[in-house]
Amino acid sequence: MPATPTIAIEPASPRDAGEIATLYLASRAAALPYLRRCHSDEAVRSWIATVMLATGETWVAREAGRILGFATLNGEELDQLYLLPGYFRRGIGTLLLAKAKERSPEQLSLFTFQRNTAARAFYERHGFRLVDLNDGRRNVEGEPDALYVWRQTFSTEGL
């Protein structure tokens, strides 16, 4: 019986930009079909290669050479976390989130869209607390969003 491939969480490299961009575009289309498209695919690909990977700390979940998900940190902000469609609810997001918490062990914050109930439930299951709701003025899509924060101290409260 062949061994089951394992998922490795590793730093993204510039050569991953194309695969990450394809995953990002596919994931947003699948998980957020209501979201207004503000940028062309070409602009998104350029932004990922020249801005996101160059300025953030991006980690990929790789299995048998294929990227199944990625997370990008900017300091204490989890700026991006996306999975390849068809790979939701398999523990990959949890692995990426664990890496983010390892890299920012005291606190993480993130924004997600209010209508993204699956993401909101995921973050709440992993100890994030809702701290603010907004009408959409703070994002380019104009979509109402939610600010979540995770702090290490949340994990020890009540012990």
C-alpha positions as MATLAB code, in Angstrom:
seq = 'MPATPTIAIEPASPRDAGEIATLYLASRAAALPYLRRCHSDEAVRSWIATVMLATGETWVAREAGRILGFATLNGEELDQLYLLPGYFRRGIGTLLLAKAKERSPEQLSLFTFQRNTAARAFYERHGFRLVDLNDGRRNVEGEPDALYVWRQTFSTEGL';
ca = [
       0.000    0.000    0.000;
       1.512    3.399   -0.994;
       2.222    5.918    1.731;
      -0.164    8.845    2.063;
       1.550   12.111    1.124;
       1.971   14.491    4.020;
       1.250   18.191    4.007;
       4.298   20.359    4.590;
       4.009   23.969    5.760;
       6.938   25.847    4.247;
       7.925   29.381    3.286;
       6.690   30.505   -0.115;
       9.277   31.452   -2.700;
       9.011   33.813   -5.669;
       8.668   30.794   -7.965;
       5.374   29.959   -6.168;
       3.728   33.243   -7.220;
       1.863   31.859  -10.232;
       0.456   28.851   -8.395;
      -0.515   30.998   -5.386;
      -2.271   33.497   -7.657;
      -4.215   30.733   -9.418;
      -5.248   29.295   -6.033;
      -6.237   32.747   -4.710;
      -8.416   33.523   -7.731;
     -10.081   30.090   -7.678;
     -10.668   30.172   -3.923;
     -12.260   33.616   -3.949;
     -14.496   32.638   -6.878;
     -15.621   29.437   -5.101;
     -15.996   30.733   -1.543;
     -17.036   34.341   -2.210;
     -19.111   34.326   -5.425;
     -20.993   37.453   -4.300;
     -17.799   39.504   -3.986;
     -17.303   42.349   -6.440;
     -14.259   41.811   -8.689;
     -12.141   44.950   -8.379;
      -9.005   43.832  -10.224;
      -8.210   41.827  -13.325;
      -6.571   38.426  -13.004;
      -3.388   39.954  -14.420;
      -3.389   42.704  -11.765;
      -3.916   40.113   -9.005;
      -1.044   37.990  -10.331;
       1.227   41.026  -10.422;
       0.215   42.098   -6.904;
       0.929   38.632   -5.499;
       4.348   38.437   -7.175;
       5.536   41.981   -6.554;
       3.772   43.081   -3.362;
       2.324   40.240   -1.288;
       5.292   37.866   -1.559;
       7.800   40.715   -1.381;
       6.405   42.465    1.701;
       4.588   39.800    3.701;
       5.627   36.521    5.227;
       3.856   33.866    3.161;
       3.643   30.178    4.029;
       2.279   27.458    1.770;
       0.695   24.097    2.526;
       2.257   21.728    0.019;
       1.398   18.104   -0.665;
       3.250   16.067   -3.293;
       4.612   19.294   -4.790;
       1.203   20.983   -5.131;
       0.178   24.069   -3.143;
      -3.150   23.416   -1.398;
      -3.301   26.640    0.600;
      -1.362   29.661    1.769;
      -1.284   32.218    4.556;
       0.357   35.641    4.560;
       1.345   37.554    7.672;
       2.168   41.245    7.906;
       3.483   41.609   11.423;
       0.626   40.653   13.741;
      -1.981   40.728   10.951;
      -3.073   37.576    9.171;
      -3.536   39.281    5.828;
      -4.474   36.270    3.680;
      -5.506   32.659    4.239;
      -6.882   30.772    1.247;
      -7.312   27.118    0.345;
      -7.656   25.438   -3.006;
     -11.336   24.687   -3.740;
     -12.080   21.088   -2.857;
      -9.589   21.112    0.033;
     -11.740   22.832    2.657;
     -12.397   21.058    5.979;
      -9.342   18.804    5.740;
      -7.213   20.463    8.416;
      -5.080   22.488    5.990;
      -6.401   25.842    7.190;
      -5.755   24.749   10.775;
      -2.137   23.904    9.903;
      -1.632   27.294    8.244;
      -3.268   29.093   11.157;
      -1.030   27.216   13.603;
       2.001   28.450   11.657;
       0.666   32.017   11.820;
       0.194   31.715   15.596;
       3.705   30.292   15.909;
       5.136   33.245   13.964;
       3.067   35.787   15.926;
       2.652   34.048   19.293;
       1.221   36.928   21.319;
      -1.503   38.247   19.008;
      -3.025   38.007   15.531;
      -5.684   40.146   13.934;
      -7.536   39.669   10.679;
     -10.384   40.996    8.606;
     -12.956   38.806    6.918;
     -16.162   39.674    5.145;
     -19.274   39.545    7.313;
     -21.059   37.323    4.781;
     -18.184   34.809    4.842;
     -19.831   32.749    7.551;
     -17.598   29.716    6.978;
     -14.446   31.779    7.579;
     -15.973   33.496   10.591;
     -16.899   30.147   12.158;
     -13.414   28.774   11.401;
     -11.658   31.683   13.123;
     -14.038   31.600   16.103;
     -13.373   27.846   16.533;
      -9.665   28.690   16.664;
      -9.957   31.241   19.454;
     -10.438   34.504   17.536;
     -12.845   37.041   18.992;
     -14.933   39.517   17.033;
     -13.924   43.069   17.985;
     -15.463   45.262   15.276;
     -17.916   45.294   12.382;
     -17.639   47.782    9.527;
     -19.902   48.866    6.685;
     -17.321   48.165    3.963;
     -15.598   51.534    3.812;
     -12.251   50.044    4.805;
     -11.906   47.586    1.899;
     -11.737   48.045   -1.843;
     -14.665   45.685   -2.456;
     -16.996   47.892   -0.392;
     -18.181   44.743    1.403;
     -19.084   44.898    5.123;
     -16.281   43.262    7.064;
     -15.447   41.980   10.525;
     -12.263   42.454   12.538;
     -11.148   39.488   14.637;
      -8.326   39.242   17.170;
      -6.613   36.250   18.750;
      -4.385   36.714   21.768;
      -2.370   34.130   23.638;
      -4.020   35.364   26.832;
      -7.429   34.260   25.468;
      -6.139   30.681   25.642;
      -5.311   30.916   29.353;
      -8.290   32.947   30.622;
     -10.455   31.084   33.076;
      -7.824   28.500   33.998;
];
